[in-house]
XYZ file of C-alpha atoms in Angstrom:
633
model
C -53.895 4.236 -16.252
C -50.378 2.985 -17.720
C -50.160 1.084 -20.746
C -48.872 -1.952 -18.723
C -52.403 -2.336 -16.385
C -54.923 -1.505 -19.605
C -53.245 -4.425 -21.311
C -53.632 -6.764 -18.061
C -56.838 -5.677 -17.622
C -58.180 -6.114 -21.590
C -56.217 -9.998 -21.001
C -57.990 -10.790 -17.962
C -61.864 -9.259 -18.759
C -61.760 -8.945 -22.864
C -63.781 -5.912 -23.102
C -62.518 -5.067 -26.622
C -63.136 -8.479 -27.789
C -66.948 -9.054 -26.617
C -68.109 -5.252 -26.961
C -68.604 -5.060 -30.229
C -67.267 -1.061 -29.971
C -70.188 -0.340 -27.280
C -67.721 -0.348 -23.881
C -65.052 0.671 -22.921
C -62.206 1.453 -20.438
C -61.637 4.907 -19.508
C -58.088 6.628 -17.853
C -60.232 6.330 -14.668
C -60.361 2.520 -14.858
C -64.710 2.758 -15.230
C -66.292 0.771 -17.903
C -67.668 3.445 -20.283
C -71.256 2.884 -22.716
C -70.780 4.217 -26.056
C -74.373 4.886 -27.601
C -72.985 3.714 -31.158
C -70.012 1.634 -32.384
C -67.021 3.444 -31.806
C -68.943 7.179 -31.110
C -66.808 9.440 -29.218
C -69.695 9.812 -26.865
C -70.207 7.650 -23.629
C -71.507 7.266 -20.226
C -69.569 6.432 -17.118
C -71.383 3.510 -15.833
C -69.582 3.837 -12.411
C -71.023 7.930 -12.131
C -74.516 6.799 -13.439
C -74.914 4.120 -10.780
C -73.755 6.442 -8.104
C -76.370 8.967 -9.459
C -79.201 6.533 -9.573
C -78.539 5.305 -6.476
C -77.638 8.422 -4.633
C -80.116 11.182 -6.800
C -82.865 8.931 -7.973
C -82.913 6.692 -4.317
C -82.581 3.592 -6.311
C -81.283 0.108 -4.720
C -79.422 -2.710 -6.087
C -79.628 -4.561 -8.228
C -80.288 -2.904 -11.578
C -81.134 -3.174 -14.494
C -79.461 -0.457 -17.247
C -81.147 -0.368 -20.683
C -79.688 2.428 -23.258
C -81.898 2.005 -26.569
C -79.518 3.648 -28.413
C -77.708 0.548 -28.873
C -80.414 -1.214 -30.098
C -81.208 1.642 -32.734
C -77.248 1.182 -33.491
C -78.288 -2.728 -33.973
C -80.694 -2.379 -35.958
C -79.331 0.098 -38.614
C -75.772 -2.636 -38.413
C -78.111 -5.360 -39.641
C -79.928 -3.622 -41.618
C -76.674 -1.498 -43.378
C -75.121 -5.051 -43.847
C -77.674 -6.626 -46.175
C -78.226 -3.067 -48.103
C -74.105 -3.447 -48.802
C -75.009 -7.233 -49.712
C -77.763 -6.726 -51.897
C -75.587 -3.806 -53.880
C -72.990 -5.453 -53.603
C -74.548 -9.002 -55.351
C -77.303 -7.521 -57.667
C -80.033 -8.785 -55.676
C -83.164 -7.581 -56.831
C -85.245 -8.174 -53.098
C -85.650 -6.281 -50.221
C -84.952 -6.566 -46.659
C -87.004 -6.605 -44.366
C -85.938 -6.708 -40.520
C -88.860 -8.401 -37.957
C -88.352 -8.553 -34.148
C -89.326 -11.385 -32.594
C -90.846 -10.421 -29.479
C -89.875 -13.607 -27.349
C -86.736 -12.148 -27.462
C -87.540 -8.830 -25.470
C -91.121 -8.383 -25.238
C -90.961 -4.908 -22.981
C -92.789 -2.185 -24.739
C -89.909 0.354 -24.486
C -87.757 -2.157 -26.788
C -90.522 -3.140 -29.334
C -91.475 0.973 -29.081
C -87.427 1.758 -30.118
C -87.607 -0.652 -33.322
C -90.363 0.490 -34.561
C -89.130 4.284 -34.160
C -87.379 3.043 -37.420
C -90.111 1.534 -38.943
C -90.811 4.225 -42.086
C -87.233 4.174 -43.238
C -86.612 0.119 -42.402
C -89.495 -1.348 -43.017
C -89.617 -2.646 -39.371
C -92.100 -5.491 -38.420
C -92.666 -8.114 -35.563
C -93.101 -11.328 -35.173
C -95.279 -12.865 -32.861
C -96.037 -16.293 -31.041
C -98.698 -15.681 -28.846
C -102.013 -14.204 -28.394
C -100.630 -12.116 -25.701
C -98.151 -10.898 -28.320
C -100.053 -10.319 -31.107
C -102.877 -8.480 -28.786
C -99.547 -5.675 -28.330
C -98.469 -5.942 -31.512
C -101.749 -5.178 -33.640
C -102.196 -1.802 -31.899
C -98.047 -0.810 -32.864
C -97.851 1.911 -35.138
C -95.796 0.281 -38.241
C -95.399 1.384 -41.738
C -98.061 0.178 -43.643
C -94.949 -2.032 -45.682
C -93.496 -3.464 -42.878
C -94.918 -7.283 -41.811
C -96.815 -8.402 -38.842
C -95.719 -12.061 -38.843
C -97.613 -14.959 -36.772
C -96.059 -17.675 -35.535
C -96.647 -20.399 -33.256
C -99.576 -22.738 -32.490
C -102.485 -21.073 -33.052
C -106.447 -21.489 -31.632
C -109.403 -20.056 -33.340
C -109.018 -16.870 -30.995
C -104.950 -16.216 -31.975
C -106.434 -16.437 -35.652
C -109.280 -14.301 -35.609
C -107.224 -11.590 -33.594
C -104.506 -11.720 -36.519
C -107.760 -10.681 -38.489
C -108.781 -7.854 -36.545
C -104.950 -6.885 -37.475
C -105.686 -7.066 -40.900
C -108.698 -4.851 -40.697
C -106.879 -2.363 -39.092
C -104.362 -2.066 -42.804
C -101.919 -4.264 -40.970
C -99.940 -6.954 -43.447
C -100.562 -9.831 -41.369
C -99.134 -12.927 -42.520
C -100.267 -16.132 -40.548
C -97.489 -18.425 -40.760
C -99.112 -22.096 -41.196
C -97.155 -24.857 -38.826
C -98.976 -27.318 -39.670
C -102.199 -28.209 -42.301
C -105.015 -28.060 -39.511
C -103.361 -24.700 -39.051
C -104.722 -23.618 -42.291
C -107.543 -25.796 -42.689
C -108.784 -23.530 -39.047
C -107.973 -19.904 -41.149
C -109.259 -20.649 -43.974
C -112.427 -21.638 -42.672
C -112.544 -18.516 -40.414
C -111.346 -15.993 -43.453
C -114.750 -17.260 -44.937
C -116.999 -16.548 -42.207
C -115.610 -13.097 -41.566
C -114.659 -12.333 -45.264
C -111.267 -11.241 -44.412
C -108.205 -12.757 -45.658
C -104.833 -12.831 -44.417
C -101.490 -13.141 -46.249
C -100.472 -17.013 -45.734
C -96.904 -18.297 -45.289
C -95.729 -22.022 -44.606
C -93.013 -23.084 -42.350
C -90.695 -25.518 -43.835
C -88.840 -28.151 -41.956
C -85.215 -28.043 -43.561
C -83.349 -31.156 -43.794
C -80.095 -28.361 -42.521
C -79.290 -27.673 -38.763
C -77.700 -25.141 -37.332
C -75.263 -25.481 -35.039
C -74.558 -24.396 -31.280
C -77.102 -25.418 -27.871
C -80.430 -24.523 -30.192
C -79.017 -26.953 -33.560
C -82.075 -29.578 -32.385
C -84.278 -26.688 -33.591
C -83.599 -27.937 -37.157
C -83.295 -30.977 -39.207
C -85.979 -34.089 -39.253
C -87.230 -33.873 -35.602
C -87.726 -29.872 -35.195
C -90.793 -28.850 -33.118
C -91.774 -26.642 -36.251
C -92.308 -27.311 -39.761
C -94.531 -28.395 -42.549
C -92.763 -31.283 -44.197
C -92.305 -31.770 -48.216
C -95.821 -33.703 -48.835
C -97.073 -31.289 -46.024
C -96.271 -28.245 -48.437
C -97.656 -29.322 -51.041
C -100.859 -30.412 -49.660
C -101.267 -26.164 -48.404
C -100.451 -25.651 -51.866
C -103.388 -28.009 -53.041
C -105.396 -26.892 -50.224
C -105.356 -22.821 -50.937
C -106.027 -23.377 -54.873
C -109.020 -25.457 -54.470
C -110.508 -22.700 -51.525
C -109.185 -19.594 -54.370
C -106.860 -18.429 -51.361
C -103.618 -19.206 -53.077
C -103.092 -15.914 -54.206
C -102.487 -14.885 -50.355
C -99.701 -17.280 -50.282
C -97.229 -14.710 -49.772
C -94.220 -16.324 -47.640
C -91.681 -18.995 -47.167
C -90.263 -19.500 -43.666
C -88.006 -21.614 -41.769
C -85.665 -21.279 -38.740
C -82.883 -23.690 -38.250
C -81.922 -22.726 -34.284
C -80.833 -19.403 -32.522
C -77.268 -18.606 -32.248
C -75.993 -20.221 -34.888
C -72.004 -20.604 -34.101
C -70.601 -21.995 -37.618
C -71.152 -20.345 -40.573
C -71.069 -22.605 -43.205
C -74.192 -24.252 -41.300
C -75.818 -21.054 -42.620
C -74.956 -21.971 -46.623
C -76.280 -25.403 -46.210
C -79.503 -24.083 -45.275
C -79.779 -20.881 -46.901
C -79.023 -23.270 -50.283
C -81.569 -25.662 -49.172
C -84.281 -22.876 -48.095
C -84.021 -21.464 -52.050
C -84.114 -24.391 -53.986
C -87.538 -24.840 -51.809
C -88.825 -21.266 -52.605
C -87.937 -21.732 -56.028
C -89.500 -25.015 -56.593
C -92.551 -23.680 -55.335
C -91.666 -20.877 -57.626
C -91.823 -22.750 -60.320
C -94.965 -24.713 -59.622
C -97.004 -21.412 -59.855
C -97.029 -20.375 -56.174
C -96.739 -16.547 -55.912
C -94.336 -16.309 -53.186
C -92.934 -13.031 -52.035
C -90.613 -13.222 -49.282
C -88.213 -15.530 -48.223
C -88.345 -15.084 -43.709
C -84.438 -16.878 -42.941
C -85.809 -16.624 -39.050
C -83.332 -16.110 -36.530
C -79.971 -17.329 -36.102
C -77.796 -14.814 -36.299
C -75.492 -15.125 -33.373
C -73.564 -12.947 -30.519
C -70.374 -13.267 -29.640
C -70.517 -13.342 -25.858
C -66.885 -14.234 -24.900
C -64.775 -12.244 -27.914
C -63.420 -15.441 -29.274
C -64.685 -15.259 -32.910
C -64.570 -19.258 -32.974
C -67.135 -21.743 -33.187
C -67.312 -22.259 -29.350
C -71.079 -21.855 -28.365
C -70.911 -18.489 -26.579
C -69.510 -17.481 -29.830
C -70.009 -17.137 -33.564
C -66.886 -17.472 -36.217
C -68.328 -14.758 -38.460
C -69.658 -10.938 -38.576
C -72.735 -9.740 -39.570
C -71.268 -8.752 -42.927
C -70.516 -12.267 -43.750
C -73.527 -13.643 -42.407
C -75.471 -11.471 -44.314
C -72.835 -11.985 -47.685
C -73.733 -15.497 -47.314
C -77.121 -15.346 -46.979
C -77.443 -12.552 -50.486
C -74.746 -14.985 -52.248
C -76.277 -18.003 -52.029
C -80.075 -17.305 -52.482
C -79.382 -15.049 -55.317
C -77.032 -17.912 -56.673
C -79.866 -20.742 -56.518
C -82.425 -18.511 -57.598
C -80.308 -17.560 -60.796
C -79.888 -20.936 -61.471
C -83.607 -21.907 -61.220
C -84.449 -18.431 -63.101
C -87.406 -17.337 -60.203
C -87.281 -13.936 -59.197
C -85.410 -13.088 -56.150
C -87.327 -12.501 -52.907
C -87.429 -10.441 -50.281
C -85.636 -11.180 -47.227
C -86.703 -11.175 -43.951
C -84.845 -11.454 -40.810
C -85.859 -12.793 -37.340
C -82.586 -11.938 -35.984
C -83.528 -10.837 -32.559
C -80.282 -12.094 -30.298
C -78.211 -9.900 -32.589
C -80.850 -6.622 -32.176
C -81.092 -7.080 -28.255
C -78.636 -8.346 -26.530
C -76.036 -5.277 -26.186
C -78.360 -2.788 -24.890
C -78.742 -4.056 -21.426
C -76.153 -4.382 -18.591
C -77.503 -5.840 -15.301
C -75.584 -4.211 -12.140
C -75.205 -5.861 -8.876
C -73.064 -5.488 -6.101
C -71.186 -7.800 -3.502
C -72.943 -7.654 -0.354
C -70.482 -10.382 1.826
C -68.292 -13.086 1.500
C -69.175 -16.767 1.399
C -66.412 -18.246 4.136
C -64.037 -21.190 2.858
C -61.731 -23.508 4.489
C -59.053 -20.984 3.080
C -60.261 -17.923 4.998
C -59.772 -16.191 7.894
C -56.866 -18.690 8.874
C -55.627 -18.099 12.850
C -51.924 -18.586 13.640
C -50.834 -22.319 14.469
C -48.684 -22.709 17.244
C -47.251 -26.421 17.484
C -47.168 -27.688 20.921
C -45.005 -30.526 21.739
C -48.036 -32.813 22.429
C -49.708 -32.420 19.203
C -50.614 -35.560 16.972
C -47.631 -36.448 14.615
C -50.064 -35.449 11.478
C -50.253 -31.745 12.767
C -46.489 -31.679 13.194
C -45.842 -33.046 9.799
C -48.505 -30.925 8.192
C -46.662 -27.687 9.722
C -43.004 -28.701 8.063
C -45.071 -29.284 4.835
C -46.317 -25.913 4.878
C -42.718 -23.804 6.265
C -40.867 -25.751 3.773
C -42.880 -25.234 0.256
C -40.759 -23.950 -2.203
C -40.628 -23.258 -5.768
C -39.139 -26.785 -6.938
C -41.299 -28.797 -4.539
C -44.399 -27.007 -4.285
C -46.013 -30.561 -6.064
C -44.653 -33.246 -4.313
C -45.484 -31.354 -0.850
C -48.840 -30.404 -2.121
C -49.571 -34.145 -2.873
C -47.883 -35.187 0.746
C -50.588 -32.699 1.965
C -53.758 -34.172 0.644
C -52.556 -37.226 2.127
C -52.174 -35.942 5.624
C -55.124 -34.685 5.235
C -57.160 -38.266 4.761
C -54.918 -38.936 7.737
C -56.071 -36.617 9.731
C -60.199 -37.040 9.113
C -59.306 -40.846 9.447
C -57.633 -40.704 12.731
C -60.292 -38.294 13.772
C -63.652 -40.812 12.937
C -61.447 -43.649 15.022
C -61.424 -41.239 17.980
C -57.948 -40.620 17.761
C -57.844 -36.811 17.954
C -59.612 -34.694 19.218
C -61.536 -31.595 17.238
C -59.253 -28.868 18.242
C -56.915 -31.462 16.924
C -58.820 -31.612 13.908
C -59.942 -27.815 13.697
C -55.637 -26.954 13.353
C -55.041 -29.607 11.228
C -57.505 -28.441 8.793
C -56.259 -25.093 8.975
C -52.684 -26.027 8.181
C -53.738 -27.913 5.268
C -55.361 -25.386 3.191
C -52.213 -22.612 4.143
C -50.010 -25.731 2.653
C -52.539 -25.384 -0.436
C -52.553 -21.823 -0.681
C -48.499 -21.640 -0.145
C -48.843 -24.403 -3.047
C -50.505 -22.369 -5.167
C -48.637 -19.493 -5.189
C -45.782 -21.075 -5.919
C -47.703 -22.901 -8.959
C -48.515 -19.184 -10.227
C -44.703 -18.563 -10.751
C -44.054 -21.392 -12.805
C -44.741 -21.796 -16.640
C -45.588 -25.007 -16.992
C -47.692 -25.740 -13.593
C -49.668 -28.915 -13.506
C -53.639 -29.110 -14.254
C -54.356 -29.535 -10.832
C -52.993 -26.585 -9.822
C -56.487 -24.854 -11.583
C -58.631 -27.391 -9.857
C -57.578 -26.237 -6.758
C -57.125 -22.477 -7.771
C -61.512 -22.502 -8.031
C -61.257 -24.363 -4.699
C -59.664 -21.713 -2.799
C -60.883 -18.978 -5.128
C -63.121 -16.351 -2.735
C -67.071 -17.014 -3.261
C -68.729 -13.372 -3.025
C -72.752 -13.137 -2.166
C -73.977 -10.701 -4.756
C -77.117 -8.949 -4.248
C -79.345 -10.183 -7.412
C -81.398 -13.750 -8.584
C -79.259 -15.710 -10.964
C -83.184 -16.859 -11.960
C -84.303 -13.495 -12.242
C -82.105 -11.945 -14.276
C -79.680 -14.300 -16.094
C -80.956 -17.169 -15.840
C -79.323 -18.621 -19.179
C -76.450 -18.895 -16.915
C -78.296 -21.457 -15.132
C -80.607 -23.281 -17.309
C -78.318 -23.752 -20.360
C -74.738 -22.735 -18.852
C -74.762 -19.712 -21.375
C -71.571 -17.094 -20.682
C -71.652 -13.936 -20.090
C -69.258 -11.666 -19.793
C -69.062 -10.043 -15.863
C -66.563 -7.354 -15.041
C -66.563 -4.998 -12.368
C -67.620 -1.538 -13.962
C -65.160 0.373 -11.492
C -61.290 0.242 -10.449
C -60.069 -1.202 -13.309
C -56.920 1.160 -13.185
C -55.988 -1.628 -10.892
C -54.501 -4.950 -10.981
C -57.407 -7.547 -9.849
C -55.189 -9.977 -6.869
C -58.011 -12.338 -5.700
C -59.811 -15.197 -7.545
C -63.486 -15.566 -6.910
C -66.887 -17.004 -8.070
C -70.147 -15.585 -7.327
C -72.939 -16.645 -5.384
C -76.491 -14.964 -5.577
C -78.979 -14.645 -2.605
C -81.486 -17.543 -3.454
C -81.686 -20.592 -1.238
C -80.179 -22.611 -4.376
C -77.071 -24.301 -4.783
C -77.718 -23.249 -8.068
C -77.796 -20.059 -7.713
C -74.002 -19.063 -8.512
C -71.677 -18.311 -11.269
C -68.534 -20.415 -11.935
C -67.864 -20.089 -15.539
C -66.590 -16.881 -17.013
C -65.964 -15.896 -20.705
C -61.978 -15.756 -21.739
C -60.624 -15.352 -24.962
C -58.884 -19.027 -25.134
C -61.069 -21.099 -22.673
C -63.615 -21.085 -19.779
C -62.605 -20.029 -16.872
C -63.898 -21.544 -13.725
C -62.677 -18.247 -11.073
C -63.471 -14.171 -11.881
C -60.031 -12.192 -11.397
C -61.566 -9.110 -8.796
C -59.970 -6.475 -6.692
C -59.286 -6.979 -2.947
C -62.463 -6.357 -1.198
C -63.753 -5.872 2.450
C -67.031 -5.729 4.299
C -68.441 -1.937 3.680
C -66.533 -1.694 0.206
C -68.782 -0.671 -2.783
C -67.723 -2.955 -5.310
C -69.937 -2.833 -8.181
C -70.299 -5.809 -10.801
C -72.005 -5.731 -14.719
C -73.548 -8.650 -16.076
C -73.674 -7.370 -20.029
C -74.950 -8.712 -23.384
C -78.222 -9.694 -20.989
C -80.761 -7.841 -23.375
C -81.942 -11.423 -25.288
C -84.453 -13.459 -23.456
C -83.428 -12.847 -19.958
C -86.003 -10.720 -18.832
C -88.532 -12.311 -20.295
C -87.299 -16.475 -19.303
C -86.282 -14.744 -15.828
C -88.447 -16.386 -12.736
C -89.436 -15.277 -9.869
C -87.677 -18.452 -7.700
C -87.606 -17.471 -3.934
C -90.128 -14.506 -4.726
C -87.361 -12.315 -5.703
C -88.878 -9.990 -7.875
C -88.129 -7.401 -10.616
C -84.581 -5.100 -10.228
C -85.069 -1.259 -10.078
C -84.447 -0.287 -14.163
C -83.004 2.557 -15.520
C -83.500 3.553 -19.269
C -80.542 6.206 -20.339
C -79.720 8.164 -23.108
C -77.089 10.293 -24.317
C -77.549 13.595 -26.332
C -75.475 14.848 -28.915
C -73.806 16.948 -26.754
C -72.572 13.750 -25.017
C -74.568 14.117 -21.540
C -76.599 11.582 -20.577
C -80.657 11.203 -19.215
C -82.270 8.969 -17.353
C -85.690 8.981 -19.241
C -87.137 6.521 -17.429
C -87.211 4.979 -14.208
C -88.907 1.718 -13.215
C -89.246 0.729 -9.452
C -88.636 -3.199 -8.929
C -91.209 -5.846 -7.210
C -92.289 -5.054 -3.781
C -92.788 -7.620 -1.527
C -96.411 -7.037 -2.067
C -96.198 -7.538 -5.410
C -94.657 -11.091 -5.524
C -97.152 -11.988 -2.847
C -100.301 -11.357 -5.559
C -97.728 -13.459 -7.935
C -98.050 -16.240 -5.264
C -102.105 -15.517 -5.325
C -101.528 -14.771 -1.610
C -103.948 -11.955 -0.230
C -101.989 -9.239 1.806
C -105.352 -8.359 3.743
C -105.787 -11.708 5.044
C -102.270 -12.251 5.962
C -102.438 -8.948 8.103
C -105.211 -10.126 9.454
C -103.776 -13.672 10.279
C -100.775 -11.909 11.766
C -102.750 -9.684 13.784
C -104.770 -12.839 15.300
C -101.911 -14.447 16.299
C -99.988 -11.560 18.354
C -103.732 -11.219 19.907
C -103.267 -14.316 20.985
C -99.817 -13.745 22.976
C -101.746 -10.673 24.092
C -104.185 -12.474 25.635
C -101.693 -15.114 27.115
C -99.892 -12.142 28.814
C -96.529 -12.517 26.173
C -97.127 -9.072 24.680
C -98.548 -5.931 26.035
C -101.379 -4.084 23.488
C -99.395 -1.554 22.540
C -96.458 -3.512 20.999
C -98.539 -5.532 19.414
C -100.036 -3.014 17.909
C -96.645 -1.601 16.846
C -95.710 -4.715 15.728
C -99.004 -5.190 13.535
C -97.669 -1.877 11.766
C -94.118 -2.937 10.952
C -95.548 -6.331 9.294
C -98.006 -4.494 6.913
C -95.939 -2.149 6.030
C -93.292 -4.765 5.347
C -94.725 -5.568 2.674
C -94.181 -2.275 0.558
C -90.144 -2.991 1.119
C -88.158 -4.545 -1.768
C -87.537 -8.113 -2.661
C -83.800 -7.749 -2.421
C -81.148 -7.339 0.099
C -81.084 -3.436 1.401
């Protein structure tokens, strides 16, 4: 690949801006997946999806997870606060948590905790489902096991059965019944958990989740609140398992300085109740650590303006700066920051399977016959005579023969082969307009607007529910770019479509350095091409806030590896939802419906429609329909 096409291709999909040193481009124009920052080893992602689906008789979509990058996460975070702490004189520790909203699968949680020992690696937990998987990890006897959430009398004493088993369970109290409920149950079974109380901080953070902060936030003990827990644990002798001090001001936090106002606010808190005789240990920041999805490094909410250095430099600074002032000893941090530990080591691979049909496409050649309407007529010289200095004023002439047109049509005035060439002659005017619009410098707005309306829309074979369905519920980016031919120049504009029965179900926003884009540069494609798309940075929350919409089920999943001798494994291979399988989602009963579809081609049997023996054969192809994927084959 020339110099000339890897630095179109870097403008046009940003790979070095959003990667974070995990992909790259390779001479061959395939994205590559380093297993560290900037390690000289890698994985073809083109060659591995022709091996899974050619070797291992997998079928798109799929779903790529290489837990080396989320080992490579982990030790980034965890590196940055060490060089923080040295660098500050903080006297605390850190101590990294993974929330397991973010990525509950057991292969991920299993992969953090692989660096327990030398990390001190916990998890945090909102859910008796959670904790139920958590309490039977194996984690360092230092490490945390942090509750949070609403909890019932069963979530609590299952947190206890943690403790029992030499876990260091701390309960996180939301709100004073909270502890009120342990407290009580800590006397009955004579087993006491460490305590910590949520805060609600005046701060917010900033981005789609800054509502999780500031006076109305879902979470939070207020001031009086506190101190009321505080009152509340002397009186029962229990305040000497008050052992934490948490608050969370909203996931990807875009805007740095948001950080200082609440990292400032957070200490003075800690060290009031410092001060006041509470025997507080460890200072949990939460989450909010952000990713930068589209390689911008601005405050744009698919971005963050910072690095994990800073964040972290911030964080040490300030705490250790309020906590010097107020002369309390300096606490151990703790981190929530799953986004940051997750969201590289996944890359979702689909494929386009057709081509959605505009007005543009597929245009036949217009003749002009001498007793054609006069609005067909004009609308041919408008599009033989587009130029590069009039491309605009013809475009505009166009979209007004065009209201001609439908209007003389509804009067009756032409007829719909009249119509049908008319049409077609206005979007070649468009196109012609267009391409003339490309050429020039300074081209109007409109000229985009109508770019995404003759842009290509491509079916691709995946649920935009399933398995990004941030894209859809809270128009998070992305970035997409085809993991294969990028030695070329992409010619066509496009958005994608998915294979749900929703409008919804399509992307038409695309990460770019400077703005959004509303079309996907991609190669020329045909029916029969293998054209293979990756949907990266999905490793945060999109599994697990993925529905099943349609009853399209799980992707096939792939878990890789790479040794040190640089070739890669597939460890692990997952098979997606059968048909079967969605149905028992849907608490349908495949039995019965056999057995309702067998009835009713009995039925046409006995009305003479069908003969026994295809009836019978059809009775085998529906059952064992059933066993096929959920996706297009």
């Amino acid at each position: 690949m020339n110099d000339e096409v890897l630095q179109r291709i870097q403008q046009v999909y940003g790979v070095e801006n959003w990667s974070a040193g995990y992909f790259d481009i390779s001479s061959k124009g395939h994205i590559l997946v380093r297993p560290g920052k900037d390690d000289p080893r890698y994985v073809d992602l083109k060659e591995l999806v022709d091996d899974l689906l050619s070797k291992h008789k997998l079928q798109m979509p799929l779903l790529i997870r290489f837990p080396q990058l989320l080992t490579s996460q982990l030790r980034a975070l965890s590196g940055a606060y060490q060089s923080a702490i040295s660098q500050y004189g903080f006297s605390g520790l850190h101590y990294p948590v993974f929330p397991m909203k973010v990525n509950p699968r057991r292969e991920v949680v299993e992969e953090f905790l692989r660096e327990s020992g030398r990390l001190r690696v916990g998890l945090e937990c909102g859910s008796k489902a959670e904790l139920y998987a958590a309490i039977a990890q194996e984690q360092t006897p230092e490490s945390l096991l942090l509750c949070n959430g609403f909890k019932d009398e069963v979530f609590v004493r299952t947190a206890l059965l943690g403790v029992q088993a030499g876990k260091r369970v701390t309960i996180i109290v939301e709100k004073l019944n909270e502890l009120k409920m342990v407290i009580k149950l800590a006397g009955q079974l004579g087993v006491a958990p460490w305590i910590g109380l949520r805060a609600k901080l005046y701060s917010r953070g900033s981005g789609k989740w800054a509502s999780s902060g500031g006076d109305s936030a879902k979470f939070g003990l207020t001031t009086s609140e506190l101190l009321d827990c505080v009152r509340l644990l002397r009186e029962t002798k229990l305040d000497g398992q008050l052992k934490l001090l948490h608050f969370h001001i909203g996931s990807q936090i875009t805007d740095i300085k948001r950080v200082k106002n609440a990292m400032k606010e957070a200490a003075r808190v800690y060290a009031k109740l410092r001060q006041i005789g509470c025997g507080i240990e460890f200072l949990d920041i939460g989450g909010g650590l952000g990713v930068d999805y589209d390689g911008s490094q601005t405050r744009f909410e698919s971005s963050v303006n910072y690095t994990v250095q800073e964040f972290a430099n911030d964080v040490v600074y300030v705490i250790k700066q309020v906590c010097d002032e107020e002369n309390v000893p300096h606490p151990n941090l703790v981190t929530e920051s799953g986004r940051f530990m997750t969201a590289y080591h996944t890359v979702f691979i689909t494929s386009i399977r057709d081509e959605i049909e505009t007005f543009a496409e597929d245009k036949p050649e217009i003749t002009i016959d001498a007793d054609d309407p006069q609005v067909i007529t004009e609308l041919k010289d408008l599009c033989d005579g587009i130029n590069g200095k009039n491309y605009a004023e013809y475009y505009h002439d166009a979209l007004e023969h065009k209201d001609e047109l439908h209007t003389q049509f509804n009067l009756g005035l032409i007829s719909l082969e009249d119509r049908a060439k008319g049409e077609v002659l206005f979007w070649e005017a468009c196109a012609r307009a267009l391409k003339e619009s490309e050429e020039d410098k300074f081209p109007d707005d409109e000229f985009e607007s109508l770019k995404k309306i003759l842009a290509q829309k491509y079916l691709c074979n995946f649920s935009l529910f399933r398995s990004a369905p941030d894209s859809w519920a809270i128009k998070q980016l992305f970035p997409i770019v085809p993991i294969h031919r990028l030695n070329e120049n992409p010619s066509d504009f496009a958005t994608l479509v998915d294979v749900t029965c929703d409008s919804d179900g399509k992307i038409d926003k695309f990460v770019d350095l400077k703005d959004v884009k509303e079309t996907l540069e991609l190669h020329k494609w045909k029916v029969g091409d293998d054209y293979y798309l990756g949907i990266f940075l999905v490793g945060a929350y999109q599994e697990v806030m993925g529905s099943h919409h349609n009853l399209f089920g799980n992707p096939n999943e792939a878990q890789v590896v790479i040794d040190s001798d640089g070739r890669y494994h597939v460890t692990k291979l997952v098979h997606g939802s059968r048909i079967n399988d969605m149905l028992v989602f849907a608490r349908y009963d495949r039995a019965q419906l056999v057995e309702s579809y067998r009835k009713q081609v009995t039925a046409r049997v006995e009305a003479g429609a069908l003969s026994k023996e295809t009836a019978a054969q059809l009775v085998v192809e529906y059952e064992a329909g059933a066993l096929r994927g959920t996706y297009l084959e």
